[in-house]
Amino acid sequence: MKLLKNIFLTLAALLFSLSFANAGEKWDMALAYGAGNFHSANATEFAKNVTDKSGGKLTIVTHPGGSLFKGGEIFRAVRTGQAPIGERFMSALGKEDPLLEVDSQPFLATSYGDAKKLYKASKDEIVKGLDSKGLVFLYAVPWPAQGLYSKKEINSIADLKGLKFRAYNSATIRIAELTGMAPTKIEAAEISQAFSTGAVESMITSPTTGKNKKIWENGVGYFYDIAAWFPKNMVIVNKEAWNKLDSDTQELVMKEAAKAEKKGWSLSKKGNKDDKKALADAGMKVGKVNAELKKHFEEVGATMSKEWADRAGARGQAVLADYK
């Protein structure tokens, strides 16, 4: 009886170990934006496709709305392996690598065509930079064109002076400095509260963010369609987690990432049109800035692009040369 018991226990342990081995890898995916945001919805579809097609080798579970890690924590969490995969707003990481904020240089790319061209010119250097930090780049998707929101009407350069402005990266802080606005760093999750309490009166962000936040409910009545830039979110993977996958699964992930990128760009284009209409339908005044302000913003953009190229060095200058 003792021998049978030992055989039974050995078989049970073997079956358990085989079951564990066949369970494959599980990745928890950190997403900063709510489940209804098109970036999160696109990432969720990507995760489902990989999970369904991997034959049990890889399961990706998404955690939207900053529920796993907040936006500002995601890059470090993935880099240190606390989260195997995550999505992060690229230009918030300029201190990690100046190349990551190339897409937020004002008026450098003001159309989807130019944004795609800039992405192609910068992608190789971005991927190399991330690889050196132990990260694997999967895909990147732009937000709709960034516009200027304000609680009050803006008709002149003087109207910008002292305006309390929501900043979220070094580029938006610098815009505030060059235009005379007063920057306060506010993450996306805190936008509504910041406007409702009067901590900020203006911001530059996408029509999608304004629509999702129902920004008109916080006293914001104006959206100026300045198409300042097309910043991107990127999806990255911890290299150690990546290396645990076999080559077939890695190939599958990259294939699905390419599909997610293509769909994400289409969703962004759709949102660029539909979400501006949603702002107008909610009673906001949606329009362009006048010629004086347009020229002023373009001059600010030229200054910032030169500053960025100096900061990014030879890598950045090569990217700009390739783009232009």
PDB file of C-alpha atoms in Angstrom:
ATOM      1  CA  MET A   1       0.000   0.000   0.000  1.00  0.00           C
ATOM      2  CA  LYS A   2       2.839   2.358   0.844  1.00  0.00           C
ATOM      3  CA  LEU A   3       4.445   1.677  -2.547  1.00  0.00           C
ATOM      4  CA  LEU A   4       1.162   2.392  -4.359  1.00  0.00           C
ATOM      5  CA  LYS A   5       0.761   5.594  -2.377  1.00  0.00           C
ATOM      6  CA  ASN A   6       4.255   6.749  -3.362  1.00  0.00           C
ATOM      7  CA  ILE A   7       3.600   5.923  -7.017  1.00  0.00           C
ATOM      8  CA  PHE A   8       0.325   7.857  -6.864  1.00  0.00           C
ATOM      9  CA  LEU A   9       1.994  10.908  -5.320  1.00  0.00           C
ATOM     10  CA  THR A  10       4.795  10.822  -7.892  1.00  0.00           C
ATOM     11  CA  LEU A  11       2.307  10.624 -10.763  1.00  0.00           C
ATOM     12  CA  ALA A  12       0.241  13.454  -9.261  1.00  0.00           C
ATOM     13  CA  ALA A  13       3.336  15.647  -8.964  1.00  0.00           C
ATOM     14  CA  LEU A  14       4.339  14.828 -12.536  1.00  0.00           C
ATOM     15  CA  LEU A  15       0.886  15.662 -13.872  1.00  0.00           C
ATOM     16  CA  PHE A  16       0.886  18.934 -11.933  1.00  0.00           C
ATOM     17  CA  SER A  17       4.284  19.917 -13.326  1.00  0.00           C
ATOM     18  CA  LEU A  18       3.200  19.041 -16.860  1.00  0.00           C
ATOM     19  CA  SER A  19       0.014  21.047 -16.430  1.00  0.00           C
ATOM     20  CA  PHE A  20       2.042  24.018 -15.154  1.00  0.00           C
ATOM     21  CA  ALA A  21       4.472  23.749 -18.062  1.00  0.00           C
ATOM     22  CA  ASN A  22       1.627  23.673 -20.578  1.00  0.00           C
ATOM     23  CA  ALA A  23      -0.061  26.663 -18.969  1.00  0.00           C
ATOM     24  CA  GLY A  24       2.354  28.947 -20.813  1.00  0.00           C
ATOM     25  CA  GLU A  25       3.212  32.514 -19.900  1.00  0.00           C
ATOM     26  CA  LYS A  26       0.788  35.070 -18.488  1.00  0.00           C
ATOM     27  CA  TRP A  27       1.383  38.769 -19.048  1.00  0.00           C
ATOM     28  CA  ASP A  28      -0.499  41.447 -17.144  1.00  0.00           C
ATOM     29  CA  MET A  29      -0.699  44.494 -19.421  1.00  0.00           C
ATOM     30  CA  ALA A  30      -0.681  47.918 -17.755  1.00  0.00           C
ATOM     31  CA  LEU A  31      -2.823  50.549 -19.500  1.00  0.00           C
ATOM     32  CA  ALA A  32      -3.115  54.138 -18.288  1.00  0.00           C
ATOM     33  CA  TYR A  33      -6.361  55.078 -20.025  1.00  0.00           C
ATOM     34  CA  GLY A  34      -9.913  53.914 -19.396  1.00  0.00           C
ATOM     35  CA  ALA A  35     -11.375  50.848 -21.083  1.00  0.00           C
ATOM     36  CA  GLY A  36     -13.480  53.016 -23.421  1.00  0.00           C
ATOM     37  CA  ASN A  37     -10.496  54.915 -24.793  1.00  0.00           C
ATOM     38  CA  PHE A  38      -9.563  53.802 -28.301  1.00  0.00           C
ATOM     39  CA  HIS A  39      -5.959  53.063 -27.285  1.00  0.00           C
ATOM     40  CA  SER A  40      -7.132  50.739 -24.498  1.00  0.00           C
ATOM     41  CA  ALA A  41      -9.787  49.116 -26.684  1.00  0.00           C
ATOM     42  CA  ASN A  42      -7.200  48.498 -29.396  1.00  0.00           C
ATOM     43  CA  ALA A  43      -4.731  47.052 -26.880  1.00  0.00           C
ATOM     44  CA  THR A  44      -7.449  44.798 -25.460  1.00  0.00           C
ATOM     45  CA  GLU A  45      -8.199  43.433 -28.927  1.00  0.00           C
ATOM     46  CA  PHE A  46      -4.476  42.882 -29.511  1.00  0.00           C
ATOM     47  CA  ALA A  47      -4.205  40.995 -26.202  1.00  0.00           C
ATOM     48  CA  LYS A  48      -7.217  38.826 -27.026  1.00  0.00           C
ATOM     49  CA  ASN A  49      -5.901  37.967 -30.485  1.00  0.00           C
ATOM     50  CA  VAL A  50      -2.514  36.914 -29.103  1.00  0.00           C
ATOM     51  CA  THR A  51      -4.148  34.906 -26.322  1.00  0.00           C
ATOM     52  CA  ASP A  52      -6.553  33.143 -28.681  1.00  0.00           C
ATOM     53  CA  LYS A  53      -3.941  32.348 -31.323  1.00  0.00           C
ATOM     54  CA  SER A  54      -0.998  31.319 -29.147  1.00  0.00           C
ATOM     55  CA  GLY A  55      -2.364  27.884 -28.320  1.00  0.00           C
ATOM     56  CA  GLY A  56      -2.031  28.476 -24.598  1.00  0.00           C
ATOM     57  CA  LYS A  57       1.584  29.613 -24.825  1.00  0.00           C
ATOM     58  CA  LEU A  58       0.807  33.220 -23.900  1.00  0.00           C
ATOM     59  CA  THR A  59      -2.124  34.847 -22.146  1.00  0.00           C
ATOM     60  CA  ILE A  60      -2.264  38.650 -22.005  1.00  0.00           C
ATOM     61  CA  VAL A  61      -4.648  40.224 -19.477  1.00  0.00           C
ATOM     62  CA  THR A  62      -5.260  43.976 -19.814  1.00  0.00           C
ATOM     63  CA  HIS A  63      -5.648  46.332 -16.848  1.00  0.00           C
ATOM     64  CA  PRO A  64      -7.014  49.679 -18.133  1.00  0.00           C
ATOM     65  CA  GLY A  65      -7.522  52.935 -16.275  1.00  0.00           C
ATOM     66  CA  GLY A  66      -4.255  52.791 -14.362  1.00  0.00           C
ATOM     67  CA  SER A  67      -5.610  49.908 -12.270  1.00  0.00           C
ATOM     68  CA  LEU A  68      -2.312  47.988 -12.352  1.00  0.00           C
ATOM     69  CA  PHE A  69       0.097  50.928 -12.513  1.00  0.00           C
ATOM     70  CA  LYS A  70      -0.645  54.613 -13.054  1.00  0.00           C
ATOM     71  CA  GLY A  71       0.516  56.219 -16.283  1.00  0.00           C
ATOM     72  CA  GLY A  72       3.622  57.747 -14.781  1.00  0.00           C
ATOM     73  CA  GLU A  73       4.641  54.388 -13.291  1.00  0.00           C
ATOM     74  CA  ILE A  74       4.179  52.108 -16.303  1.00  0.00           C
ATOM     75  CA  PHE A  75       7.513  52.589 -18.068  1.00  0.00           C
ATOM     76  CA  ARG A  76       9.542  51.806 -14.961  1.00  0.00           C
ATOM     77  CA  ALA A  77       7.241  48.919 -14.042  1.00  0.00           C
ATOM     78  CA  VAL A  78       7.820  47.253 -17.416  1.00  0.00           C
ATOM     79  CA  ARG A  79      11.522  48.026 -17.394  1.00  0.00           C
ATOM     80  CA  THR A  80      11.974  46.442 -13.948  1.00  0.00           C
ATOM     81  CA  GLY A  81       9.738  43.469 -14.740  1.00  0.00           C
ATOM     82  CA  GLN A  82       6.946  44.383 -12.309  1.00  0.00           C
ATOM     83  CA  ALA A  83       4.682  44.309 -15.352  1.00  0.00           C
ATOM     84  CA  PRO A  84       5.765  42.266 -18.385  1.00  0.00           C
ATOM     85  CA  ILE A  85       3.971  44.548 -20.858  1.00  0.00           C
ATOM     86  CA  GLY A  86       2.471  48.027 -20.829  1.00  0.00           C
ATOM     87  CA  GLU A  87       1.471  51.071 -22.830  1.00  0.00           C
ATOM     88  CA  ARG A  88       2.959  54.502 -22.221  1.00  0.00           C
ATOM     89  CA  PHE A  89       2.643  57.984 -23.663  1.00  0.00           C
ATOM     90  CA  MET A  90       5.983  58.315 -25.440  1.00  0.00           C
ATOM     91  CA  SER A  91       6.793  61.990 -25.098  1.00  0.00           C
ATOM     92  CA  ALA A  92       6.455  61.860 -21.310  1.00  0.00           C
ATOM     93  CA  LEU A  93       9.740  59.910 -21.395  1.00  0.00           C
ATOM     94  CA  GLY A  94      12.025  62.582 -22.843  1.00  0.00           C
ATOM     95  CA  LYS A  95      14.383  62.299 -19.875  1.00  0.00           C
ATOM     96  CA  GLU A  96      14.819  58.619 -20.685  1.00  0.00           C
ATOM     97  CA  ASP A  97      15.588  59.330 -24.336  1.00  0.00           C
ATOM     98  CA  PRO A  98      15.026  62.603 -26.246  1.00  0.00           C
ATOM     99  CA  LEU A  99      14.014  60.581 -29.326  1.00  0.00           C
ATOM    100  CA  LEU A 100      10.826  59.584 -27.500  1.00  0.00           C
ATOM    101  CA  GLU A 101       9.563  63.167 -27.611  1.00  0.00           C
ATOM    102  CA  VAL A 102      10.227  63.863 -31.282  1.00  0.00           C
ATOM    103  CA  ASP A 103       6.516  63.462 -32.038  1.00  0.00           C
ATOM    104  CA  SER A 104       5.618  66.259 -29.597  1.00  0.00           C
ATOM    105  CA  GLN A 105       7.683  69.015 -31.184  1.00  0.00           C
ATOM    106  CA  PRO A 106       5.059  71.647 -32.059  1.00  0.00           C
ATOM    107  CA  PHE A 107       4.146  72.082 -35.703  1.00  0.00           C
ATOM    108  CA  LEU A 108       6.833  69.668 -36.903  1.00  0.00           C
ATOM    109  CA  ALA A 109       4.175  67.248 -38.177  1.00  0.00           C
ATOM    110  CA  THR A 110       0.691  68.707 -38.571  1.00  0.00           C
ATOM    111  CA  SER A 111      -1.065  65.992 -40.605  1.00  0.00           C
ATOM    112  CA  TYR A 112      -1.400  62.219 -40.378  1.00  0.00           C
ATOM    113  CA  GLY A 113       0.778  61.875 -43.466  1.00  0.00           C
ATOM    114  CA  ASP A 114       3.560  63.903 -41.874  1.00  0.00           C
ATOM    115  CA  ALA A 115       3.097  62.089 -38.553  1.00  0.00           C
ATOM    116  CA  LYS A 116       3.574  58.714 -40.279  1.00  0.00           C
ATOM    117  CA  LYS A 117       6.614  60.054 -42.123  1.00  0.00           C
ATOM    118  CA  LEU A 118       8.133  61.285 -38.843  1.00  0.00           C
ATOM    119  CA  TYR A 119       7.405  57.938 -37.196  1.00  0.00           C
ATOM    120  CA  LYS A 120       9.201  56.057 -39.975  1.00  0.00           C
ATOM    121  CA  ALA A 121      12.182  58.418 -39.747  1.00  0.00           C
ATOM    122  CA  SER A 122      12.504  57.991 -35.963  1.00  0.00           C
ATOM    123  CA  LYS A 123      11.403  54.406 -35.312  1.00  0.00           C
ATOM    124  CA  ASP A 124      14.764  52.653 -35.733  1.00  0.00           C
ATOM    125  CA  GLU A 125      16.500  54.979 -33.270  1.00  0.00           C
ATOM    126  CA  ILE A 126      13.617  54.685 -30.802  1.00  0.00           C
ATOM    127  CA  VAL A 127      13.730  50.882 -30.966  1.00  0.00           C
ATOM    128  CA  LYS A 128      17.511  50.889 -30.415  1.00  0.00           C
ATOM    129  CA  GLY A 129      17.161  53.193 -27.425  1.00  0.00           C
ATOM    130  CA  LEU A 130      14.506  50.997 -25.831  1.00  0.00           C
ATOM    131  CA  ASP A 131      16.501  47.849 -26.517  1.00  0.00           C
ATOM    132  CA  SER A 132      19.438  49.314 -24.597  1.00  0.00           C
ATOM    133  CA  LYS A 133      17.100  49.699 -21.600  1.00  0.00           C
ATOM    134  CA  GLY A 134      15.984  46.067 -21.706  1.00  0.00           C
ATOM    135  CA  LEU A 135      12.736  46.715 -23.541  1.00  0.00           C
ATOM    136  CA  VAL A 136      11.151  45.335 -26.713  1.00  0.00           C
ATOM    137  CA  PHE A 137       9.076  47.756 -28.807  1.00  0.00           C
ATOM    138  CA  LEU A 138       5.834  46.333 -30.214  1.00  0.00           C
ATOM    139  CA  TYR A 139       3.818  49.154 -31.764  1.00  0.00           C
ATOM    140  CA  ALA A 140       2.857  52.823 -31.548  1.00  0.00           C
ATOM    141  CA  VAL A 141      -0.413  54.645 -32.273  1.00  0.00           C
ATOM    142  CA  PRO A 142      -0.956  58.424 -32.417  1.00  0.00           C
ATOM    143  CA  TRP A 143      -3.569  60.467 -30.657  1.00  0.00           C
ATOM    144  CA  PRO A 144      -5.655  62.760 -32.842  1.00  0.00           C
ATOM    145  CA  ALA A 145      -4.175  66.169 -33.606  1.00  0.00           C
ATOM    146  CA  GLN A 146      -3.562  68.194 -30.461  1.00  0.00           C
ATOM    147  CA  GLY A 147      -5.718  71.268 -30.028  1.00  0.00           C
ATOM    148  CA  LEU A 148      -5.852  74.120 -27.530  1.00  0.00           C
ATOM    149  CA  TYR A 149      -8.622  74.005 -24.916  1.00  0.00           C
ATOM    150  CA  SER A 150      -9.496  77.049 -22.862  1.00  0.00           C
ATOM    151  CA  LYS A 151     -12.084  78.254 -20.382  1.00  0.00           C
ATOM    152  CA  LYS A 152     -11.922  81.694 -21.958  1.00  0.00           C
ATOM    153  CA  GLU A 153     -11.751  82.958 -25.508  1.00  0.00           C
ATOM    154  CA  ILE A 154      -8.232  83.455 -26.899  1.00  0.00           C
ATOM    155  CA  ASN A 155      -7.898  86.130 -29.564  1.00  0.00           C
ATOM    156  CA  SER A 156      -4.370  87.459 -29.063  1.00  0.00           C
ATOM    157  CA  ILE A 157      -0.936  86.653 -27.698  1.00  0.00           C
ATOM    158  CA  ALA A 158      -1.816  88.809 -24.693  1.00  0.00           C
ATOM    159  CA  ASP A 159      -4.691  86.435 -23.855  1.00  0.00           C
ATOM    160  CA  LEU A 160      -2.141  83.655 -23.270  1.00  0.00           C
ATOM    161  CA  LYS A 161      -0.174  85.565 -20.634  1.00  0.00           C
ATOM    162  CA  GLY A 162      -0.569  84.028 -17.191  1.00  0.00           C
ATOM    163  CA  LEU A 163      -3.123  81.479 -18.375  1.00  0.00           C
ATOM    164  CA  LYS A 164      -2.990  78.463 -16.035  1.00  0.00           C
ATOM    165  CA  PHE A 165      -1.937  75.679 -18.368  1.00  0.00           C
ATOM    166  CA  ARG A 166      -1.977  71.895 -17.916  1.00  0.00           C
ATOM    167  CA  ALA A 167       1.430  70.418 -18.785  1.00  0.00           C
ATOM    168  CA  TYR A 168       2.273  66.707 -18.961  1.00  0.00           C
ATOM    169  CA  ASN A 169       5.800  66.573 -20.398  1.00  0.00           C
ATOM    170  CA  SER A 170       8.834  68.774 -20.974  1.00  0.00           C
ATOM    171  CA  ALA A 171       7.508  69.907 -24.369  1.00  0.00           C
ATOM    172  CA  THR A 172       4.245  71.283 -22.965  1.00  0.00           C
ATOM    173  CA  ILE A 173       6.109  72.948 -20.100  1.00  0.00           C
ATOM    174  CA  ARG A 174       8.366  74.648 -22.644  1.00  0.00           C
ATOM    175  CA  ILE A 175       5.377  75.779 -24.730  1.00  0.00           C
ATOM    176  CA  ALA A 176       3.974  77.450 -21.624  1.00  0.00           C
ATOM    177  CA  GLU A 177       7.279  79.180 -20.946  1.00  0.00           C
ATOM    178  CA  LEU A 178       7.581  80.492 -24.514  1.00  0.00           C
ATOM    179  CA  THR A 179       3.980  81.737 -24.669  1.00  0.00           C
ATOM    180  CA  GLY A 180       3.781  83.220 -21.177  1.00  0.00           C
ATOM    181  CA  MET A 181       1.326  80.662 -19.820  1.00  0.00           C
ATOM    182  CA  ALA A 182       1.723  79.260 -16.296  1.00  0.00           C
ATOM    183  CA  PRO A 183       2.309  75.469 -16.417  1.00  0.00           C
ATOM    184  CA  THR A 184       1.149  72.919 -13.854  1.00  0.00           C
ATOM    185  CA  LYS A 185       1.976  69.244 -14.390  1.00  0.00           C
ATOM    186  CA  ILE A 186      -1.256  67.233 -14.452  1.00  0.00           C
ATOM    187  CA  GLU A 187      -1.653  63.574 -15.519  1.00  0.00           C
ATOM    188  CA  ALA A 188      -4.585  62.632 -17.741  1.00  0.00           C
ATOM    189  CA  ALA A 189      -6.526  61.027 -14.880  1.00  0.00           C
ATOM    190  CA  GLU A 190      -6.537  64.350 -12.988  1.00  0.00           C
ATOM    191  CA  ILE A 191      -7.694  66.641 -15.806  1.00  0.00           C
ATOM    192  CA  SER A 192     -11.352  66.990 -14.788  1.00  0.00           C
ATOM    193  CA  GLN A 193     -10.524  67.781 -11.182  1.00  0.00           C
ATOM    194  CA  ALA A 194      -7.852  70.292 -12.200  1.00  0.00           C
ATOM    195  CA  PHE A 195     -10.283  72.238 -14.364  1.00  0.00           C
ATOM    196  CA  SER A 196     -13.176  72.024 -11.921  1.00  0.00           C
ATOM    197  CA  THR A 197     -11.054  73.378  -9.061  1.00  0.00           C
ATOM    198  CA  GLY A 198      -9.491  76.109 -11.173  1.00  0.00           C
ATOM    199  CA  ALA A 199      -5.991  74.664 -10.911  1.00  0.00           C
ATOM    200  CA  VAL A 200      -5.780  74.965 -14.712  1.00  0.00           C
ATOM    201  CA  GLU A 201      -7.696  76.961 -17.312  1.00  0.00           C
ATOM    202  CA  SER A 202      -6.235  75.593 -20.534  1.00  0.00           C
ATOM    203  CA  MET A 203      -4.417  72.652 -22.075  1.00  0.00           C
ATOM    204  CA  ILE A 204      -3.214  71.258 -25.378  1.00  0.00           C
ATOM    205  CA  THR A 205      -4.465  67.745 -25.969  1.00  0.00           C
ATOM    206  CA  SER A 206      -6.557  65.693 -28.364  1.00  0.00           C
ATOM    207  CA  PRO A 207     -10.286  66.102 -29.027  1.00  0.00           C
ATOM    208  CA  THR A 208     -10.580  62.490 -27.852  1.00  0.00           C
ATOM    209  CA  THR A 209      -9.343  63.295 -24.354  1.00  0.00           C
ATOM    210  CA  GLY A 210     -11.693  66.254 -24.111  1.00  0.00           C
ATOM    211  CA  LYS A 211     -14.643  64.165 -25.259  1.00  0.00           C
ATOM    212  CA  ASN A 212     -13.840  61.278 -22.919  1.00  0.00           C
ATOM    213  CA  LYS A 213     -13.480  63.660 -19.972  1.00  0.00           C
ATOM    214  CA  LYS A 214     -16.657  65.591 -20.920  1.00  0.00           C
ATOM    215  CA  ILE A 215     -14.468  68.619 -20.450  1.00  0.00           C
ATOM    216  CA  TRP A 216     -17.351  71.023 -21.155  1.00  0.00           C
ATOM    217  CA  GLU A 217     -18.796  69.998 -17.782  1.00  0.00           C
ATOM    218  CA  ASN A 218     -15.774  71.629 -16.140  1.00  0.00           C
ATOM    219  CA  GLY A 219     -16.334  75.054 -17.649  1.00  0.00           C
ATOM    220  CA  VAL A 220     -14.156  74.618 -20.730  1.00  0.00           C
ATOM    221  CA  GLY A 221     -15.932  76.279 -23.634  1.00  0.00           C
ATOM    222  CA  TYR A 222     -13.315  76.608 -26.381  1.00  0.00           C
ATOM    223  CA  PHE A 223     -11.344  74.187 -28.547  1.00  0.00           C
ATOM    224  CA  TYR A 224      -8.895  75.651 -31.059  1.00  0.00           C
ATOM    225  CA  ASP A 225      -7.946  73.153 -33.770  1.00  0.00           C
ATOM    226  CA  ILE A 226      -4.266  74.093 -34.072  1.00  0.00           C
ATOM    227  CA  ALA A 227      -3.086  70.544 -35.024  1.00  0.00           C
ATOM    228  CA  ALA A 228       0.047  71.149 -32.973  1.00  0.00           C
ATOM    229  CA  TRP A 229       1.369  67.585 -33.101  1.00  0.00           C
ATOM    230  CA  PHE A 230       0.366  63.906 -33.141  1.00  0.00           C
ATOM    231  CA  PRO A 231       1.872  62.320 -30.005  1.00  0.00           C
ATOM    232  CA  LYS A 232       1.918  58.546 -29.767  1.00  0.00           C
ATOM    233  CA  ASN A 233       1.358  55.839 -27.195  1.00  0.00           C
ATOM    234  CA  MET A 234       3.717  52.879 -27.474  1.00  0.00           C
ATOM    235  CA  VAL A 235       3.412  49.302 -26.254  1.00  0.00           C
ATOM    236  CA  ILE A 236       6.594  47.825 -24.809  1.00  0.00           C
ATOM    237  CA  VAL A 237       7.600  44.470 -23.315  1.00  0.00           C
ATOM    238  CA  ASN A 238      10.193  43.584 -20.694  1.00  0.00           C
ATOM    239  CA  LYS A 239      13.028  41.830 -22.556  1.00  0.00           C
ATOM    240  CA  GLU A 240      13.373  39.041 -19.969  1.00  0.00           C
ATOM    241  CA  ALA A 241       9.659  38.249 -20.325  1.00  0.00           C
ATOM    242  CA  TRP A 242      10.053  38.400 -24.109  1.00  0.00           C
ATOM    243  CA  ASN A 243      12.954  35.960 -24.080  1.00  0.00           C
ATOM    244  CA  LYS A 244      10.833  33.368 -22.263  1.00  0.00           C
ATOM    245  CA  LEU A 245       8.666  33.029 -25.368  1.00  0.00           C
ATOM    246  CA  ASP A 246       9.567  30.614 -28.131  1.00  0.00           C
ATOM    247  CA  SER A 247      10.268  32.036 -31.585  1.00  0.00           C
ATOM    248  CA  ASP A 248       6.830  31.122 -32.974  1.00  0.00           C
ATOM    249  CA  THR A 249       5.073  32.988 -30.167  1.00  0.00           C
ATOM    250  CA  GLN A 250       7.365  36.000 -30.572  1.00  0.00           C
ATOM    251  CA  GLU A 251       6.518  36.036 -34.279  1.00  0.00           C
ATOM    252  CA  LEU A 252       2.813  35.861 -33.476  1.00  0.00           C
ATOM    253  CA  VAL A 253       3.058  38.784 -31.034  1.00  0.00           C
ATOM    254  CA  MET A 254       4.869  40.931 -33.603  1.00  0.00           C
ATOM    255  CA  LYS A 255       2.340  40.021 -36.301  1.00  0.00           C
ATOM    256  CA  GLU A 256      -0.590  40.998 -34.069  1.00  0.00           C
ATOM    257  CA  ALA A 257       1.261  44.153 -32.979  1.00  0.00           C
ATOM    258  CA  ALA A 258       1.551  45.229 -36.627  1.00  0.00           C
ATOM    259  CA  LYS A 259      -2.206  44.703 -37.038  1.00  0.00           C
ATOM    260  CA  ALA A 260      -2.928  46.674 -33.866  1.00  0.00           C
ATOM    261  CA  GLU A 261      -0.749  49.531 -35.065  1.00  0.00           C
ATOM    262  CA  LYS A 262      -2.523  49.706 -38.425  1.00  0.00           C
ATOM    263  CA  LYS A 263      -5.961  49.618 -36.805  1.00  0.00           C
ATOM    264  CA  GLY A 264      -4.921  52.125 -34.152  1.00  0.00           C
ATOM    265  CA  TRP A 265      -3.916  54.701 -36.751  1.00  0.00           C
ATOM    266  CA  SER A 266      -7.304  54.258 -38.452  1.00  0.00           C
ATOM    267  CA  LEU A 267      -9.132  54.668 -35.142  1.00  0.00           C
ATOM    268  CA  SER A 268      -7.133  57.808 -34.425  1.00  0.00           C
ATOM    269  CA  LYS A 269      -8.088  59.335 -37.776  1.00  0.00           C
ATOM    270  CA  LYS A 270     -11.733  58.549 -37.147  1.00  0.00           C
ATOM    271  CA  GLY A 271     -11.562  60.080 -33.675  1.00  0.00           C
ATOM    272  CA  ASN A 272      -9.902  63.201 -35.040  1.00  0.00           C
ATOM    273  CA  LYS A 273     -13.084  63.913 -36.982  1.00  0.00           C
ATOM    274  CA  ASP A 274     -15.791  62.433 -34.778  1.00  0.00           C
ATOM    275  CA  ASP A 275     -14.520  63.745 -31.456  1.00  0.00           C
ATOM    276  CA  LYS A 276     -14.288  67.355 -32.622  1.00  0.00           C
ATOM    277  CA  LYS A 277     -17.914  67.030 -33.670  1.00  0.00           C
ATOM    278  CA  ALA A 278     -18.737  65.654 -30.222  1.00  0.00           C
ATOM    279  CA  LEU A 279     -17.163  68.731 -28.598  1.00  0.00           C
ATOM    280  CA  ALA A 280     -19.215  71.019 -30.833  1.00  0.00           C
ATOM    281  CA  ASP A 281     -22.400  69.023 -30.218  1.00  0.00           C
ATOM    282  CA  ALA A 282     -21.804  69.466 -26.469  1.00  0.00           C
ATOM    283  CA  GLY A 283     -21.874  73.240 -26.933  1.00  0.00           C
ATOM    284  CA  MET A 284     -18.178  74.035 -27.158  1.00  0.00           C
ATOM    285  CA  LYS A 285     -16.916  76.531 -29.727  1.00  0.00           C
ATOM    286  CA  VAL A 286     -14.646  74.588 -32.092  1.00  0.00           C
ATOM    287  CA  GLY A 287     -12.541  76.546 -34.555  1.00  0.00           C
ATOM    288  CA  LYS A 288      -9.136  77.844 -35.606  1.00  0.00           C
ATOM    289  CA  VAL A 289      -6.885  80.506 -34.091  1.00  0.00           C
ATOM    290  CA  ASN A 290      -6.372  83.763 -35.948  1.00  0.00           C
ATOM    291  CA  ALA A 291      -3.354  84.492 -38.161  1.00  0.00           C
ATOM    292  CA  GLU A 292      -1.450  86.321 -35.406  1.00  0.00           C
ATOM    293  CA  LEU A 293      -1.721  83.402 -32.999  1.00  0.00           C
ATOM    294  CA  LYS A 294      -0.987  80.845 -35.716  1.00  0.00           C
ATOM    295  CA  LYS A 295       2.249  82.638 -36.583  1.00  0.00           C
ATOM    296  CA  HIS A 296       3.157  82.913 -32.893  1.00  0.00           C
ATOM    297  CA  PHE A 297       2.666  79.183 -32.291  1.00  0.00           C
ATOM    298  CA  GLU A 298       4.691  78.317 -35.397  1.00  0.00           C
ATOM    299  CA  GLU A 299       7.572  80.494 -34.150  1.00  0.00           C
ATOM    300  CA  VAL A 300       7.398  78.717 -30.786  1.00  0.00           C
ATOM    301  CA  GLY A 301       7.474  75.388 -32.628  1.00  0.00           C
ATOM    302  CA  ALA A 302      10.555  76.348 -34.640  1.00  0.00           C
ATOM    303  CA  THR A 303      12.376  77.382 -31.462  1.00  0.00           C
ATOM    304  CA  MET A 304      11.473  74.136 -29.728  1.00  0.00           C
ATOM    305  CA  SER A 305      12.479  71.941 -32.670  1.00  0.00           C
ATOM    306  CA  LYS A 306      15.915  73.563 -32.707  1.00  0.00           C
ATOM    307  CA  GLU A 307      16.251  73.103 -28.941  1.00  0.00           C
ATOM    308  CA  TRP A 308      15.197  69.480 -29.234  1.00  0.00           C
ATOM    309  CA  ALA A 309      17.686  68.779 -32.032  1.00  0.00           C
ATOM    310  CA  ASP A 310      20.496  70.242 -29.918  1.00  0.00           C
ATOM    311  CA  ARG A 311      19.434  68.112 -26.955  1.00  0.00           C
ATOM    312  CA  ALA A 312      18.995  64.939 -29.009  1.00  0.00           C
ATOM    313  CA  GLY A 313      22.409  65.331 -30.622  1.00  0.00           C
ATOM    314  CA  ALA A 314      23.507  63.495 -33.739  1.00  0.00           C
ATOM    315  CA  ARG A 315      20.725  60.900 -33.444  1.00  0.00           C
ATOM    316  CA  GLY A 316      17.999  63.527 -33.363  1.00  0.00           C
ATOM    317  CA  GLN A 317      19.539  65.630 -36.103  1.00  0.00           C
ATOM    318  CA  ALA A 318      19.789  62.564 -38.340  1.00  0.00           C
ATOM    319  CA  VAL A 319      16.115  61.789 -37.725  1.00  0.00           C
ATOM    320  CA  LEU A 320      15.071  65.352 -38.613  1.00  0.00           C
ATOM    321  CA  ALA A 321      17.221  65.288 -41.741  1.00  0.00           C
ATOM    322  CA  ASP A 322      15.646  62.001 -42.805  1.00  0.00           C
ATOM    323  CA  TYR A 323      12.152  63.349 -42.090  1.00  0.00           C
ATOM    324  CA  LYS A 324      12.654  66.583 -43.995  1.00  0.00           C
TER     325      LYS A 324
END
